[in-house]
Tab-separated table of C-alpha atoms and ligand atoms in Angstrom:
chain	number	residue	atom	x	y	z
A	1	MET	CA	-87.781	26.476	8.427
A	2	HIS	CA	-87.928	25.741	12.238
A	3	ASP	CA	-88.850	22.495	13.810
A	4	GLU	CA	-92.446	22.994	15.202
A	5	GLN	CA	-92.314	19.670	16.648
A	6	VAL	CA	-89.408	20.063	18.785
A	7	VAL	CA	-91.157	23.478	20.017
A	8	ALA	CA	-94.317	21.937	20.757
A	9	LYS	CA	-92.758	19.277	22.467
A	10	ALA	CA	-90.443	21.584	24.578
A	11	ILE	CA	-93.926	23.803	25.533
A	12	ASN	CA	-95.348	20.674	26.729
A	13	ILE	CA	-92.512	19.290	28.684
A	14	HIS	CA	-92.166	22.662	30.455
A	15	THR	CA	-95.734	22.938	31.036
A	16	GLN	CA	-95.877	19.588	32.850
A	17	THR	CA	-92.923	19.879	34.791
A	18	TYR	CA	-93.534	23.211	36.320
A	19	GLY	CA	-97.239	23.201	36.146
A	20	THR	CA	-97.107	26.628	33.911
A	21	LYS	CA	-97.021	27.368	30.481
A	22	PRO	CA	-93.690	29.287	29.403
A	23	THR	CA	-93.819	32.873	28.850
A	24	ALA	CA	-90.771	33.098	26.544
A	25	VAL	CA	-90.003	30.644	24.080
A	26	ALA	CA	-87.104	30.862	21.213
A	27	TYR	CA	-85.942	28.305	18.630
A	28	ALA	CA	-82.359	28.176	17.130
A	29	PRO	CA	-81.128	25.900	14.257
A	30	GLY	CA	-78.004	23.568	13.847
A	31	ARG	CA	-75.549	24.076	11.201
A	32	VAL	CA	-74.094	22.211	8.281
A	33	GLU	CA	-70.816	23.703	7.117
A	34	VAL	CA	-70.217	23.429	3.451
A	35	LEU	CA	-66.689	24.956	2.883
A	36	GLY	CA	-64.054	26.500	4.926
A	37	ASN	CA	-63.089	24.138	7.522
A	38	HIS	CA	-61.248	25.559	10.633
A	39	THR	CA	-60.913	28.887	8.915
A	40	ASP	CA	-63.109	30.816	11.550
A	41	TYR	CA	-60.841	31.323	14.196
A	42	ASN	CA	-58.160	32.125	11.751
A	43	GLU	CA	-60.318	35.147	10.549
A	44	GLY	CA	-61.205	33.580	7.243
A	45	THR	CA	-64.019	33.066	5.740
A	46	VAL	CA	-67.030	30.335	5.539
A	47	LEU	CA	-69.878	29.049	3.655
A	48	SER	CA	-72.223	27.279	5.946
A	49	ALA	CA	-76.182	26.852	6.314
A	50	ALA	CA	-78.366	26.830	9.184
A	51	ILE	CA	-80.496	23.309	9.078
A	52	ASN	CA	-84.072	22.411	9.659
A	53	MET	CA	-83.230	20.982	12.823
A	54	GLY	CA	-82.722	22.949	16.319
A	55	HIS	CA	-82.995	23.544	19.953
A	56	CYS	CA	-86.243	25.213	21.706
A	57	PHE	CA	-85.656	27.029	25.083
A	58	CYS	CA	-88.542	28.016	27.109
A	59	ILE	CA	-88.860	30.231	30.456
A	60	SER	CA	-91.487	31.131	32.752
A	61	ALA	CA	-91.052	32.934	36.153
A	62	SER	CA	-90.402	31.217	39.521
A	63	ASP	CA	-90.966	32.407	43.222
A	64	LYS	CA	-87.577	31.025	44.284
A	65	PRO	CA	-84.202	32.649	43.373
A	66	GLY	CA	-81.913	30.772	41.080
A	67	VAL	CA	-82.459	29.023	37.563
A	68	ARG	CA	-83.904	25.545	37.341
A	69	LEU	CA	-83.275	24.123	34.258
A	70	THR	CA	-84.697	20.799	32.907
A	71	ALA	CA	-83.246	19.070	29.929
A	72	GLY	CA	-86.197	17.580	28.015
A	73	ASP	CA	-84.448	14.825	26.245
A	74	LEU	CA	-83.100	13.295	29.750
A	75	MET	CA	-86.057	14.630	31.804
A	76	GLU	CA	-83.307	15.758	34.213
A	77	THR	CA	-83.743	19.148	36.142
A	78	THR	CA	-80.727	20.867	37.754
A	79	LYS	CA	-80.212	24.292	39.497
A	80	PHE	CA	-77.791	26.944	39.555
A	81	ASP	CA	-77.094	30.509	40.318
A	82	PRO	CA	-77.006	32.539	37.328
A	83	ALA	CA	-74.546	35.113	38.665
A	84	SER	CA	-71.957	32.504	39.436
A	85	ASP	CA	-69.260	31.915	36.562
A	86	GLU	CA	-68.281	28.310	38.216
A	87	ARG	CA	-69.020	25.708	35.775
A	88	LEU	CA	-71.272	23.091	36.624
A	89	PRO	CA	-69.741	19.256	37.251
A	90	LYS	CA	-69.562	16.813	34.318
A	91	ASN	CA	-72.753	14.772	35.221
A	92	VAL	CA	-74.736	18.090	34.452
A	93	GLN	CA	-72.387	19.337	31.807
A	94	TRP	CA	-75.416	20.064	29.487
A	95	ALA	CA	-76.337	22.961	31.711
A	96	ASN	CA	-72.939	24.681	31.459
A	97	TYR	CA	-73.879	26.001	27.691
A	98	VAL	CA	-77.029	27.513	29.500
A	99	LYS	CA	-75.157	28.967	32.484
A	100	GLY	CA	-72.670	30.562	30.461
A	101	VAL	CA	-74.785	32.396	28.214
A	102	MET	CA	-76.922	33.834	31.052
A	103	PHE	CA	-73.683	34.775	32.612
A	104	TYR	CA	-72.113	36.367	29.846
A	105	LEU	CA	-75.758	38.227	29.184
A	106	ARG	CA	-75.458	39.788	32.483
A	107	GLY	CA	-72.209	41.381	31.349
A	108	GLN	CA	-74.274	42.998	28.988
A	109	ASP	CA	-76.712	44.220	31.581
A	110	VAL	CA	-79.308	41.492	30.626
A	111	GLU	CA	-80.040	39.720	34.455
A	112	ILE	CA	-82.383	36.909	34.528
A	113	ASP	CA	-83.320	35.031	37.935
A	114	SER	CA	-86.008	33.036	39.522
A	115	VAL	CA	-87.238	31.526	36.527
A	116	ASP	CA	-88.142	27.851	35.470
A	117	CYS	CA	-86.463	26.693	32.113
A	118	THR	CA	-86.910	23.909	29.557
A	119	PHE	CA	-84.968	22.924	26.574
A	120	LEU	CA	-85.100	20.526	23.822
A	121	GLY	CA	-83.461	19.687	20.782
A	122	SER	CA	-83.768	17.565	17.330
A	123	ILE	CA	-80.189	17.889	16.487
A	124	PRO	CA	-78.312	14.535	17.015
A	125	MET	CA	-75.613	14.793	19.555
A	126	GLY	CA	-72.033	14.544	18.406
A	127	ALA	CA	-73.143	14.584	14.631
A	128	GLY	CA	-71.124	17.691	14.174
A	129	LEU	CA	-74.522	19.695	13.283
A	130	SER	CA	-73.438	22.302	16.259
A	131	SER	CA	-76.487	21.327	18.733
A	132	SER	CA	-74.373	23.039	21.481
A	133	ALA	CA	-74.403	26.346	19.488
A	134	ALA	CA	-78.129	26.214	18.754
A	135	LEU	CA	-78.751	25.950	22.578
A	136	GLU	CA	-76.714	28.636	23.386
A	137	VAL	CA	-78.398	30.703	21.054
A	138	ALA	CA	-81.933	29.477	21.712
A	139	THR	CA	-81.276	30.276	25.258
A	140	ALA	CA	-79.745	33.788	24.550
A	141	TYR	CA	-82.875	34.530	22.367
A	142	ALA	CA	-85.454	33.368	25.191
A	143	VAL	CA	-83.625	35.336	27.740
A	144	LEU	CA	-83.636	38.686	25.766
A	145	GLU	CA	-87.315	38.046	25.220
A	146	TYR	CA	-88.163	37.517	28.680
A	147	THR	CA	-86.113	40.487	30.277
A	148	GLY	CA	-87.528	42.654	27.403
A	149	LYS	CA	-83.796	43.435	26.461
A	150	LYS	CA	-82.394	43.730	22.812
A	151	LEU	CA	-78.880	43.080	21.690
A	152	ASP	CA	-77.280	43.107	18.365
A	153	LYS	CA	-77.447	39.576	16.594
A	154	LYS	CA	-73.320	39.796	16.276
A	155	GLU	CA	-73.225	40.317	20.044
A	156	VAL	CA	-75.446	37.441	20.856
A	157	GLY	CA	-73.155	35.148	18.688
A	158	ILE	CA	-69.907	36.514	20.323
A	159	LEU	CA	-71.480	35.952	24.045
A	160	ALA	CA	-72.814	32.374	23.009
A	161	GLN	CA	-69.242	31.741	21.726
A	162	ALA	CA	-68.011	33.045	25.001
A	163	ALA	CA	-70.120	30.378	26.888
A	164	GLU	CA	-68.806	27.693	24.789
A	165	ASN	CA	-65.099	28.508	24.992
A	166	ASN	CA	-64.960	29.117	28.824
A	167	PHE	CA	-68.058	26.991	30.216
A	168	ALA	CA	-67.829	24.072	27.859
A	169	GLY	CA	-63.980	24.406	27.332
A	170	CYS	CA	-63.932	24.381	23.573
A	171	ASN	CA	-61.528	27.057	21.687
A	172	CYS	CA	-63.730	27.476	18.855
A	173	GLY	CA	-64.565	30.024	16.642
A	174	LEU	CA	-67.741	32.016	15.747
A	175	LEU	CA	-68.946	29.732	13.012
A	176	ASP	CA	-71.540	27.533	14.702
A	177	GLN	CA	-73.379	30.568	16.566
A	178	PHE	CA	-73.299	32.904	13.579
A	179	SER	CA	-74.625	30.032	11.463
A	180	SER	CA	-77.539	29.433	13.805
A	181	ILE	CA	-78.464	33.391	14.027
A	182	PHE	CA	-77.829	34.282	10.230
A	183	GLY	CA	-79.390	31.248	8.637
A	184	VAL	CA	-81.045	31.931	5.303
A	185	HIS	CA	-84.180	29.669	3.834
A	186	HIS	CA	-82.880	27.584	0.713
A	187	GLY	CA	-79.558	29.711	0.946
A	188	LEU	CA	-76.127	29.783	2.251
A	189	ILE	CA	-74.509	32.070	4.559
A	190	HIS	CA	-71.176	33.531	3.342
A	191	SER	CA	-69.522	34.874	6.779
A	192	ASP	CA	-66.213	36.696	7.016
A	193	PHE	CA	-64.693	36.270	10.459
A	194	ARG	CA	-62.445	39.337	10.493
A	195	SER	CA	-65.041	41.836	9.482
A	196	LEU	CA	-67.846	40.060	11.187
A	197	GLU	CA	-69.955	40.365	8.088
A	198	THR	CA	-72.284	37.918	6.914
A	199	GLY	CA	-74.256	37.768	3.518
A	200	PRO	CA	-76.601	35.149	1.832
A	201	VAL	CA	-75.476	33.169	-1.029
A	202	LYS	CA	-78.367	32.041	-3.395
A	203	LEU	CA	-78.355	28.044	-4.258
A	204	PRO	CA	-79.890	26.616	-7.204
A	205	GLY	CA	-83.217	25.367	-7.185
A	206	ASP	CA	-82.308	21.896	-8.039
A	207	VAL	CA	-79.720	21.007	-5.715
A	208	VAL	CA	-79.938	19.611	-2.154
A	209	PHE	CA	-77.354	18.811	0.631
A	210	LEU	CA	-77.384	15.603	2.171
A	211	MET	CA	-75.978	14.780	5.626
A	212	ILE	CA	-74.529	11.496	5.985
A	213	ASN	CA	-73.984	10.434	9.925
A	214	PRO	CA	-71.825	7.312	10.646
A	215	HIS	CA	-72.463	7.870	14.211
A	216	ILE	CA	-69.268	8.029	15.809
A	217	LYS	CA	-68.709	9.628	18.879
A	218	HIS	CA	-67.582	13.169	19.006
A	219	ALA	CA	-66.742	15.637	21.423
A	220	LEU	CA	-64.871	18.739	20.539
A	221	ALA	CA	-63.354	19.578	23.676
A	222	ASP	CA	-61.845	16.002	23.930
A	223	SER	CA	-60.322	16.197	20.734
A	224	PRO	CA	-57.175	17.791	19.194
A	225	TYR	CA	-59.340	20.877	18.094
A	226	ASN	CA	-57.424	23.249	20.423
A	227	ALA	CA	-54.203	21.749	19.751
A	228	ARG	CA	-54.834	22.550	15.830
A	229	HIS	CA	-55.881	26.206	17.124
A	230	GLU	CA	-52.424	26.537	18.438
A	231	SER	CA	-50.752	25.106	15.437
A	232	CYS	CA	-52.380	27.718	13.373
A	233	GLU	CA	-51.332	30.423	15.724
A	234	LYS	CA	-47.719	29.524	15.574
A	235	ALA	CA	-47.954	29.100	11.684
A	236	ALA	CA	-49.262	32.743	11.528
A	237	ALA	CA	-46.229	33.799	13.944
A	238	GLU	CA	-43.636	31.956	11.979
A	239	LEU	CA	-44.771	33.126	8.428
A	240	GLY	CA	-45.505	36.894	9.793
A	241	ALA	CA	-41.645	36.785	10.937
A	242	LEU	CA	-40.719	36.083	7.371
A	243	LEU	CA	-43.220	38.432	5.275
A	244	ASP	CA	-43.023	42.047	4.720
A	245	HIS	CA	-46.368	42.637	6.008
A	246	PRO	CA	-48.199	42.436	9.283
A	247	VAL	CA	-49.721	38.812	10.166
A	248	THR	CA	-52.322	38.663	12.787
A	249	THR	CA	-53.652	35.178	11.476
A	250	LEU	CA	-53.686	32.707	8.712
A	251	ARG	CA	-56.281	35.060	6.964
A	252	ASP	CA	-53.362	37.637	6.133
A	253	VAL	CA	-51.531	34.946	4.140
A	254	SER	CA	-51.873	34.379	0.857
A	255	TRP	CA	-51.650	31.144	-1.037
A	256	GLU	CA	-48.710	32.402	-2.771
A	257	GLU	CA	-46.767	33.557	0.090
A	258	PHE	CA	-47.583	30.255	1.934
A	259	GLU	CA	-46.260	28.474	-0.948
A	260	ALA	CA	-42.958	30.427	-1.035
A	261	ASN	CA	-42.268	30.143	2.631
A	262	LYS	CA	-43.865	26.741	3.899
A	263	ASP	CA	-40.651	25.079	3.977
A	264	LYS	CA	-38.965	27.798	6.274
A	265	ILE	CA	-41.525	27.235	9.300
A	266	ASP	CA	-42.032	24.631	11.592
A	267	PRO	CA	-43.136	21.460	9.368
A	268	GLU	CA	-46.131	20.714	11.420
A	269	ALA	CA	-47.636	23.950	11.798
A	270	ALA	CA	-47.044	24.153	7.882
A	271	GLN	CA	-48.795	21.245	7.277
A	272	ARG	CA	-52.207	22.650	9.272
A	273	ALA	CA	-51.753	25.667	7.617
A	274	THR	CA	-51.824	24.235	4.196
A	275	HIS	CA	-55.509	23.236	4.861
A	276	VAL	CA	-56.389	26.529	6.343
A	277	ILE	CA	-55.230	28.878	3.801
A	278	GLY	CA	-56.262	26.377	1.114
A	279	GLU	CA	-59.788	26.552	2.464
A	280	ILE	CA	-59.844	30.456	2.453
A	281	THR	CA	-59.105	30.324	-1.043
A	282	ARG	CA	-61.490	27.645	-1.888
A	283	VAL	CA	-64.339	29.453	-0.240
A	284	GLU	CA	-63.780	32.526	-2.463
A	285	LYS	CA	-63.386	30.381	-5.506
A	286	GLY	CA	-66.755	28.503	-4.324
A	287	VAL	CA	-68.624	31.733	-4.093
A	288	LYS	CA	-67.749	32.687	-7.635
A	289	LEU	CA	-68.720	29.258	-9.075
A	290	LEU	CA	-71.926	29.230	-7.277
A	291	ALA	CA	-72.893	32.651	-8.555
A	292	GLU	CA	-72.014	31.403	-12.364
A	293	GLY	CA	-73.972	28.038	-11.924
A	294	GLN	CA	-70.693	25.982	-12.248
A	295	LEU	CA	-72.000	23.389	-9.745
A	296	GLU	CA	-69.692	20.515	-10.745
A	297	ALA	CA	-66.496	22.719	-10.275
A	298	PHE	CA	-68.143	23.811	-6.669
A	299	GLY	CA	-68.596	20.366	-5.682
A	300	GLN	CA	-65.146	19.376	-6.503
A	301	LEU	CA	-64.026	22.086	-4.157
A	302	LEU	CA	-65.786	20.069	-1.304
A	303	TYR	CA	-63.963	17.047	-2.283
A	304	ASP	CA	-60.596	18.889	-2.167
A	305	SER	CA	-61.168	20.283	1.174
A	306	HIS	CA	-61.967	16.608	2.325
A	307	GLU	CA	-58.663	15.854	0.855
A	308	THR	CA	-56.308	18.270	2.872
A	309	SER	CA	-58.717	17.563	6.096
A	310	ARG	CA	-57.569	13.798	5.850
A	311	THR	CA	-53.818	14.447	4.717
A	312	ALA	CA	-52.983	17.948	6.180
A	313	PHE	CA	-55.167	18.911	8.936
A	314	GLU	CA	-55.624	15.414	9.962
A	315	ASN	CA	-59.239	16.124	11.554
A	316	SER	CA	-60.867	13.350	9.536
A	317	CYS	CA	-61.403	9.611	10.560
A	318	GLU	CA	-61.393	6.086	8.662
A	319	GLU	CA	-65.204	6.124	8.837
A	320	LEU	CA	-65.775	9.907	7.265
A	321	ASP	CA	-63.202	9.009	4.474
A	322	ILE	CA	-65.382	5.785	3.770
A	323	VAL	CA	-68.394	7.714	3.665
A	324	VAL	CA	-66.671	10.551	1.431
A	325	GLU	CA	-65.670	7.655	-0.998
A	326	ALA	CA	-69.131	5.894	-1.167
A	327	THR	CA	-70.761	9.435	-1.708
A	328	ARG	CA	-68.209	9.978	-4.699
A	329	GLU	CA	-68.958	6.813	-6.131
A	330	ALA	CA	-72.748	7.325	-5.558
A	331	GLY	CA	-72.373	10.303	-8.059
A	332	ALA	CA	-72.635	13.133	-5.566
A	333	LEU	CA	-71.048	16.571	-7.105
A	334	GLY	CA	-69.208	16.895	-3.865
A	335	ALA	CA	-68.650	15.936	-0.280
A	336	ARG	CA	-66.608	16.624	3.060
A	337	LEU	CA	-66.555	16.214	6.402
A	338	SER	CA	-68.400	19.208	7.979
A	339	GLY	CA	-67.397	21.282	11.185
A	340	GLY	CA	-64.804	20.229	13.609
A	341	GLY	CA	-63.899	16.577	12.641
A	342	TRP	CA	-62.465	13.549	14.335
A	343	GLY	CA	-65.949	12.326	14.001
A	344	GLY	CA	-69.346	13.983	13.030
A	345	SER	CA	-71.030	13.901	9.713
A	346	VAL	CA	-70.370	14.147	6.267
A	347	VAL	CA	-72.080	17.011	4.054
A	348	ALA	CA	-72.883	16.213	0.333
A	349	LEU	CA	-74.043	18.222	-2.625
A	350	VAL	CA	-76.348	16.506	-4.739
A	351	HIS	CA	-78.758	17.216	-7.844
A	352	ALA	CA	-82.437	16.963	-6.084
A	353	ALA	CA	-83.584	14.240	-8.360
A	354	ASN	CA	-80.645	11.908	-7.320
A	355	ALA	CA	-80.876	12.574	-3.590
A	356	LYS	CA	-83.027	9.316	-2.751
A	357	SER	CA	-81.046	6.752	-4.967
A	358	ILE	CA	-77.887	8.314	-3.844
A	359	CYS	CA	-78.473	8.174	-0.180
A	360	GLU	CA	-79.473	4.173	-0.668
A	361	LYS	CA	-76.038	3.702	-2.791
A	362	ILE	CA	-74.301	5.378	0.070
A	363	VAL	CA	-75.910	3.390	3.132
A	364	LYS	CA	-75.209	0.096	1.015
A	365	ALA	CA	-71.764	0.709	0.042
A	366	CYS	CA	-70.842	1.902	3.567
A	367	LYS	CA	-72.643	-1.353	5.046
A	368	ALA	CA	-70.233	-3.297	2.728
A	369	LYS	CA	-67.360	-1.856	4.854
A	370	GLY	CA	-68.818	-2.483	8.298
A	371	ILE	CA	-70.273	1.015	8.657
A	372	HIS	CA	-73.957	1.881	9.220
A	373	PRO	CA	-74.441	5.548	8.276
A	374	THR	CA	-77.714	7.056	8.399
A	375	ALA	CA	-78.141	9.569	5.251
A	376	GLU	CA	-80.778	12.465	4.856
A	377	THR	CA	-81.801	15.420	2.908
A	378	ILE	CA	-81.103	18.656	4.837
A	379	ILE	CA	-83.154	21.738	4.242
A	380	PRO	CA	-81.055	24.829	4.309
A	381	SER	CA	-83.277	27.021	7.129
A	382	ALA	CA	-83.620	30.607	8.517
A	383	GLY	CA	-81.847	31.636	11.471
A	384	ALA	CA	-82.808	31.691	15.290
A	385	ILE	CA	-86.544	33.187	16.191
A	386	VAL	CA	-88.344	34.005	19.189
A	387	ILE	CA	-91.492	31.957	19.105
A	388	LYS	CA	-93.386	34.170	21.773
B	401	GLA	C1	-66.498	23.496	15.155
B	401	GLA	C2	-66.366	24.859	15.737
B	401	GLA	C3	-66.145	26.170	14.971
B	401	GLA	C4	-65.314	25.584	13.507
B	401	GLA	C5	-65.534	24.352	13.232
B	401	GLA	C6	-64.549	23.974	11.988
B	401	GLA	O1	-67.628	23.528	14.480
B	401	GLA	O2	-67.101	25.104	16.932
B	401	GLA	O3	-65.907	27.220	15.506
B	401	GLA	O4	-63.904	26.048	14.009
B	401	GLA	O5	-65.460	23.395	13.955
B	401	GLA	O6	-64.529	24.967	11.066
């Protein structure tokens, strides 16, 4: 389900700003991470969903060289050379996601120049719902449509990730871009970030996800995200030296092998790896439990995931912990922080019939603790599309 309102608005802003209708328009959704935290860059597995909020990107031809880009929410316009690999300054940081994608598309023989562009999104910024990945993917889809070129979906994800890594400064994995591309209507995406295969996972008809956003500032590039990435690499290297098979990433270490060797490696790296290896194990359990319709047990995995985020990976924060606790007390099947952490949103699994009353209870309980979250139902949605 794409956000038709944001598409209509983006087209309108584009037409008013440049005096001409866009000839290529694409839309890409944000994502919610359901299980499998910080596993993507460890070549692990994840369960995620694309959501019913996203970014729309519009393009029309211009008679001047370069790219003119308007951020529809700020109503600010900037210009850049799509062939240069220079990052734009902080005051137009938002344009770097687009510039990065255009730059890496050139490496795939998809050249764009002399264009006017506009983007607009409906994903709240800093909510941990991957608004930047949605912008990157929408940009790539629109540019491909405009230039009449085709690229494999995985290639699109990989180059959008390169834009995020090198133009936005976050050393993230592929989860956000893949979720935006491979989303399934009312279903989850099961991704394997070693083989880069993705597949749909059915959700029972009577459950929905809630997104509870305590509205705390969140910017992964300024967070310990990159430091955690390094700790995981360190854990993999040290475990590799102890095990009798090759270890490239934490994906190569089973829970049993980890348990037997964790005390022999750097304590901090071991602590971070507890969460990641535990998550990879939980994703596989979760897929089986969903297939068997064991929702309570599946929900418990979400709570378990949040617990090791809090205690071992230390990527939670007080507000998220309060929200998860309030969600548990309100009767959700499961809840956990979703995405990078250190802010962002909590995702919860609930029976559809209880969604409204659970949202009300969460908001009330959080208010009593001085937090004012918004809680809403999210619709797992299809992936990115070309509108025209
Ligand atoms: C962010 C990153 C993803 C992933 C998650 C944590 O969303 O962009 O690549 O690492 O955090 O699972």
